Short mmCIF file of C-alpha atoms in Angstrom, two decimals:
data_model
loop_
_atom_site.label_atom_id
_atom_site.label_comp_id
_atom_site.label_asym_id
_atom_site.label_seq_id
_atom_site.Cartn_x
_atom_site.Cartn_y
_atom_site.Cartn_z
CA UNK H 61 2.57 22.49 31.32
CA UNK H 62 2.80 25.59 29.39
CA UNK H 63 2.98 25.63 25.47
CA UNK H 64 6.84 25.75 24.45
CA UNK H 65 6.27 26.43 20.79
CA UNK H 66 3.10 27.70 18.82
CA UNK H 67 -0.07 25.84 19.01
CA UNK H 68 -1.73 23.87 16.12
CA UNK H 69 -3.79 26.24 14.08
CA UNK H 70 -7.53 25.67 14.04
CA UNK H 71 -7.19 24.23 10.33
CA UNK H 72 -4.31 21.67 11.52
CA UNK H 73 -6.54 20.63 14.46
CA UNK H 74 -9.38 19.99 12.03
CA UNK H 75 -7.19 17.97 9.75
CA UNK H 76 -5.79 15.99 12.71
CA UNK H 77 -9.34 15.01 13.97
CA UNK H 78 -10.27 14.21 10.19
CA UNK H 79 -7.39 11.87 10.35
CA UNK H 80 -8.59 10.27 13.46
CA UNK H 81 -11.95 9.95 12.00
CA UNK H 82 -13.55 12.25 14.59
CA UNK H 83 -14.47 15.27 11.92
CA UNK H 84 -16.89 17.60 13.72
CA UNK H 85 -15.81 16.56 17.28
CA UNK H 86 -14.98 19.60 19.47
CA UNK H 87 -12.25 18.39 21.88
CA UNK H 88 -12.08 19.97 25.30
CA UNK H 89 -9.21 19.62 28.17
CA UNK H 90 -11.34 16.73 30.10
CA UNK H 91 -10.82 13.11 30.74
CA UNK H 92 -13.83 12.02 28.02
CA UNK H 93 -11.74 13.86 25.29
CA UNK H 94 -8.77 12.33 26.23
CA UNK H 95 -10.02 8.85 26.41
CA UNK H 96 -11.56 9.31 22.60
CA UNK H 97 -8.01 10.72 21.30
CA UNK H 98 -5.89 7.89 22.84
CA UNK H 99 -8.61 5.41 21.36
CA UNK H 100 -8.80 6.95 17.80
CA UNK H 101 -4.97 7.63 17.62
CA UNK H 102 -4.26 3.88 18.11
CA UNK H 103 -6.78 2.94 15.44
CA UNK H 104 -6.17 5.14 12.61
CA UNK H 105 -2.39 6.22 13.12
CA UNK H 106 -0.37 3.18 12.86
CA UNK H 107 3.42 2.59 14.60
CA UNK H 108 5.68 1.98 11.47
CA UNK H 109 9.56 1.83 11.09
CA UNK H 110 9.89 2.35 7.42
CA UNK H 111 12.02 5.22 7.94
CA UNK H 112 14.50 3.33 10.26
CA UNK H 113 14.71 0.63 7.54
CA UNK H 114 15.66 2.91 4.93
CA UNK H 115 18.36 4.73 6.93
CA UNK H 116 16.24 7.78 7.00
CA UNK H 117 16.78 10.14 10.24
CA UNK H 118 13.57 10.74 11.78
CA UNK H 119 12.59 14.30 12.10
CA UNK H 120 10.91 15.23 15.42
CA UNK H 121 10.13 18.74 14.08
CA UNK H 122 6.31 19.31 14.77
CA UNK H 123 5.43 20.43 11.20
CA UNK H 124 7.67 17.53 9.64
CA UNK H 125 5.83 14.95 11.96
CA UNK H 126 2.46 16.65 11.07
CA UNK H 127 3.14 16.53 7.08
CA UNK H 128 4.04 12.68 7.51
CA UNK H 129 1.70 11.39 9.82
CA UNK H 130 -1.45 13.36 9.15
CA UNK H 131 -1.18 14.84 5.78
CA UNK H 132 0.52 11.70 3.93
CA UNK H 133 -0.80 8.39 5.18
CA UNK H 134 2.39 7.44 7.22
CA UNK H 135 2.62 6.00 10.69
CA UNK H 136 5.66 6.60 12.67
CA UNK H 137 7.84 5.17 15.51
CA UNK H 138 6.83 6.00 19.51
CA UNK H 139 8.75 9.60 19.32
CA UNK H 140 6.76 10.60 16.25
CA UNK H 141 3.46 9.27 17.57
CA UNK H 142 3.66 10.59 21.02
CA UNK H 143 5.35 13.68 19.82
CA UNK H 144 2.46 14.71 17.47
CA UNK H 145 -0.17 13.38 20.17
CA UNK H 146 1.63 15.72 22.59
CA UNK H 147 1.11 18.79 19.97
CA UNK H 148 -2.32 17.91 19.71
CA UNK H 149 -2.87 17.47 23.55
CA UNK H 150 -1.08 21.06 24.09
CA UNK H 151 -3.29 22.87 21.41
CA UNK H 152 -6.39 21.64 23.21
CA UNK H 153 -5.39 22.92 26.43
CA UNK H 154 -4.26 19.85 28.39
CA UNK H 155 -2.11 20.25 31.43
CA UNK H 156 0.71 17.43 31.03
CA UNK H 157 4.28 16.56 31.23
CA UNK H 158 6.44 14.08 29.04
CA UNK H 159 8.39 11.24 30.74
CA UNK H 160 11.06 8.85 29.50
CA UNK H 161 10.78 5.11 29.85
CA UNK H 162 12.43 1.75 29.60
CA UNK H 163 10.70 -1.28 27.94
CA UNK H 164 11.07 -4.47 29.89
CA UNK H 165 11.05 -7.61 27.50
CA UNK H 166 13.44 -9.94 29.42
CA UNK H 167 14.32 -10.58 33.08
CA UNK H 168 17.41 -8.66 34.25
CA UNK H 169 17.86 -7.11 30.94
CA UNK H 170 18.03 -3.04 31.36
CA UNK H 171 17.04 -1.38 28.12
CA UNK H 172 18.11 2.54 27.52
CA UNK H 173 15.29 5.16 27.89
CA UNK H 174 13.87 4.71 24.37
CA UNK H 175 10.25 5.40 24.89
CA UNK H 176 8.25 8.68 25.48
CA UNK H 177 4.71 8.72 27.52
CA UNK H 178 2.85 11.53 28.87
CA UNK H 179 1.39 12.35 32.23
CA UNK H 180 -1.98 14.43 32.21
CA UNK H 181 -3.60 16.11 35.14
CA UNK H 182 -7.33 16.31 35.00
CA UNK H 183 -9.20 17.56 38.04
CA UNK H 184 -6.38 16.92 40.33
CA UNK H 185 -5.72 13.38 39.23
CA UNK H 186 -2.98 12.26 36.82
CA UNK H 187 -3.42 9.88 34.16
CA UNK H 188 -0.78 8.02 31.70
CA UNK H 189 -1.46 8.38 28.21
CA UNK H 190 0.47 6.49 25.33
CA UNK H 191 -0.18 5.86 21.67
CA UNK H 192 3.28 4.76 20.67
CA UNK H 193 3.83 1.07 21.56
CA UNK H 194 3.87 -1.44 18.65
CA UNK H 195 1.92 -4.42 20.36
CA UNK H 196 -1.04 -4.57 22.55
CA UNK H 197 -0.92 -1.85 25.17
CA UNK H 198 -3.27 0.32 27.16
CA UNK H 199 -6.15 1.63 25.00
CA UNK H 200 -7.48 4.24 27.67
CA UNK H 201 -5.64 6.72 29.65
CA UNK H 202 -4.45 4.79 32.93
CA UNK H 203 -4.88 6.55 36.48
CA UNK H 204 -1.53 6.88 37.86
CA UNK H 205 -2.33 5.30 41.24
CA UNK H 206 -0.36 2.38 42.81
CA UNK H 207 -1.80 -1.12 42.79
CA UNK H 208 -4.86 -0.01 41.34
CA UNK H 209 -6.30 -2.81 38.61
CA UNK H 210 -7.63 -0.98 35.48
CA UNK H 211 -9.20 -2.62 32.51
CA UNK H 212 -9.33 -1.34 29.12
CA UNK H 213 -11.74 -4.23 28.13
CA UNK H 214 -8.80 -6.24 26.59
CA UNK H 215 -6.21 -6.52 29.17
CA UNK H 216 -5.72 -5.38 32.87
CA UNK H 217 -3.15 -3.14 34.04
CA UNK H 218 -1.66 -1.75 37.23
CA UNK H 219 1.06 0.47 38.51
CA UNK H 220 3.77 -0.33 41.26
CA UNK H 221 6.76 1.31 42.50
CA UNK H 222 10.23 0.46 42.08
CA UNK H 223 13.57 1.81 43.35
CA UNK H 224 15.22 1.44 40.17
CA UNK H 225 12.58 1.61 37.69
CA UNK H 226 10.55 4.20 39.15
CA UNK H 227 6.82 3.56 38.08
CA UNK H 228 6.35 -0.04 36.76
CA UNK H 229 3.31 -0.48 34.50
CA UNK H 230 2.26 -4.24 34.43
CA UNK H 231 -0.19 -5.89 31.95
CA UNK H 232 -2.48 -9.08 32.46
CA UNK H 233 -3.58 -10.44 29.21
CA UNK H 234 -6.50 -12.90 29.09
CA UNK H 235 -5.62 -16.35 30.65
CA UNK H 236 -1.82 -15.11 31.59
CA UNK H 237 0.04 -14.06 34.57
CA UNK H 238 1.05 -10.17 35.20
CA UNK H 239 4.05 -9.05 33.61
CA UNK H 240 6.06 -5.90 33.48
CA UNK H 241 5.85 -3.80 30.57
CA UNK H 242 7.58 -0.47 30.94
CA UNK H 243 9.30 1.44 33.71
CA UNK H 244 9.63 5.19 33.88
CA UNK H 245 10.41 8.13 36.16
CA UNK H 246 8.66 11.36 36.65
CA UNK H 247 11.66 13.46 35.42
CA UNK H 248 10.24 15.93 33.17
CA UNK H 249 11.57 15.77 29.51
CA UNK H 250 12.01 18.52 26.80
CA UNK H 251 11.13 17.65 23.30
CA UNK H 252 14.89 17.79 22.33
CA UNK H 253 15.40 14.93 25.00
CA UNK H 254 14.01 12.75 22.54
CA UNK H 255 16.38 13.71 19.75
CA UNK H 256 19.17 11.26 21.00
CA UNK H 257 17.20 8.10 21.71
CA UNK H 258 15.36 8.72 18.18
CA UNK H 259 18.63 9.05 16.39
CA UNK H 260 19.73 5.74 18.20
CA UNK H 261 16.59 3.60 17.03
CA UNK H 262 17.42 5.02 13.45
CA UNK H 263 21.08 4.57 13.06
CA UNK H 264 22.65 2.34 15.99
CA UNK H 265 23.88 -1.08 14.93
CA UNK H 266 22.09 -2.54 18.04
CA UNK H 267 18.88 -0.73 17.52
CA UNK H 268 16.23 -3.32 16.73
CA UNK H 269 13.97 -0.87 15.05
CA UNK H 270 16.24 -0.81 11.65
CA UNK H 271 16.49 -4.53 11.21
CA UNK H 272 12.98 -5.80 10.17
CA UNK H 273 9.48 -4.15 9.50
CA UNK H 274 7.77 -3.49 12.68
CA UNK H 275 4.04 -2.38 12.39
CA UNK H 276 1.23 -1.98 14.51
CA UNK H 277 -2.32 -0.68 14.55
CA UNK H 278 -5.43 -1.32 16.60
CA UNK H 279 -8.89 -2.74 16.21
CA UNK H 280 -11.72 -2.98 18.86
CA UNK H 281 -11.18 -6.64 19.50
CA UNK H 282 -7.38 -7.01 18.25
CA UNK H 283 -4.09 -5.74 17.78
CA UNK H 284 -2.70 -6.20 13.94
CA UNK H 285 0.94 -6.44 13.37
CA UNK H 286 3.44 -6.92 10.81
CA UNK H 287 6.81 -8.37 12.10
CA UNK H 288 9.25 -9.13 9.45
CA UNK H 289 7.22 -10.72 6.36
CA UNK H 290 4.31 -11.91 8.75
CA UNK H 291 1.02 -10.13 9.18
CA UNK H 292 -0.67 -11.09 12.73
CA UNK H 293 -3.73 -10.72 14.27
CA UNK H 294 -3.46 -10.75 18.14
CA UNK H 295 -6.69 -11.62 19.94
CA UNK H 296 -7.23 -12.73 23.55
CA UNK H 297 -3.76 -12.96 24.53
CA UNK H 298 -2.34 -14.68 21.70
CA UNK H 299 -1.75 -14.84 17.85
CA UNK H 300 -5.14 -16.12 16.16
CA UNK H 301 -4.26 -15.51 12.58
CA UNK H 302 -0.90 -15.40 10.81
CA UNK H 303 -0.15 -14.62 7.12
CA UNK H 304 2.95 -14.67 5.25
CA UNK H 305 3.62 -11.65 2.95
CA UNK H 306 4.91 -13.08 -0.26
CA UNK H 307 6.43 -10.20 -2.07
CA UNK H 308 6.42 -6.41 -2.49
CA UNK H 309 2.85 -6.25 -4.45
CA UNK H 310 1.69 -8.26 -1.66
CA UNK H 311 3.02 -6.00 1.04
CA UNK H 312 1.88 -2.84 -0.68
CA UNK H 313 -1.73 -4.32 -0.33
CA UNK H 314 -1.70 -5.28 3.18
CA UNK H 315 -0.09 -1.94 4.15
CA UNK H 316 -2.95 -0.05 2.51
CA UNK H 317 -5.79 -2.60 3.48
CA UNK H 318 -5.03 -2.82 7.32
CA UNK H 319 -2.71 0.11 8.10
CA UNK H 320 -3.78 2.72 5.52
CA UNK H 321 -0.11 3.29 4.52
CA UNK H 322 1.65 4.36 1.32
CA UNK H 323 5.13 3.86 1.33
CA UNK H 324 6.97 6.30 -1.20
CA UNK H 325 10.57 5.06 -1.35
CA UNK H 326 12.32 2.01 -2.13
CA UNK H 327 12.83 -0.80 0.98
CA UNK H 328 16.49 -2.07 1.13
CA UNK H 329 16.79 -3.74 4.33
CA UNK H 330 14.18 -6.39 4.44
CA UNK H 331 14.58 -8.52 1.44
CA UNK H 332 11.72 -7.15 -0.33
CA UNK H 333 12.86 -4.46 -2.96
CA UNK H 334 9.92 -2.65 -4.34
CA UNK H 335 8.69 0.76 -5.41
CA UNK H 336 5.91 2.02 -3.32
CA UNK H 337 3.03 4.43 -4.61
#
């Protein structure tokens, strides 16, 4: 896909790679680079929904996302994480298209399209890459091929086809059965197509994203999350450690230690009223 706006400057790419702990790395539009970028993104730029909790409308302008996620120690929701990631992929020279998907949490419950992922073409093969899921999810680009089982070292994944969902992404965690994660179709999306679902996440009364804290970051062997006032360490398909966050000062310490986040405004909706630094 051709660039729809100006690419990142060399200095912005340098700053982005520094944030990903990849200082000095020379990215190329190949599979090895894509794998390295996706892995680092999940480990060093967290999912966080603090703007949704604070009734702040998420900006999907590229410069705003860069300022927030790369320069000011913040994470974001999927439209920000995959939005800034898409800009980096474009700037490096990858050929890709963006899709819209529906998460699948319950049987016979059909959610609206409230997720973005990207399909990258490399040497004639298509790969799905995604850095915006707030739970254990693919840590590597997945070859978009029906019924091919692929492992990222933590879980197994496969794609199937469905008349309604289009492509279905399945996950098999350790000692658990296969489950559906996400459905998406191949209709190309423009950057502006994500403004409406992002606004829904921010402001709609039915949105789950403006109700309680939801954070996620990855480590080599686990996914670390905050749900409400609990810090959880997810290993081997289940929560191995759980820690209750007691107060605002405790939360501030946890955010910096595990997520690298400084929150710069007052939380109002989650029962912890405090000033971040």
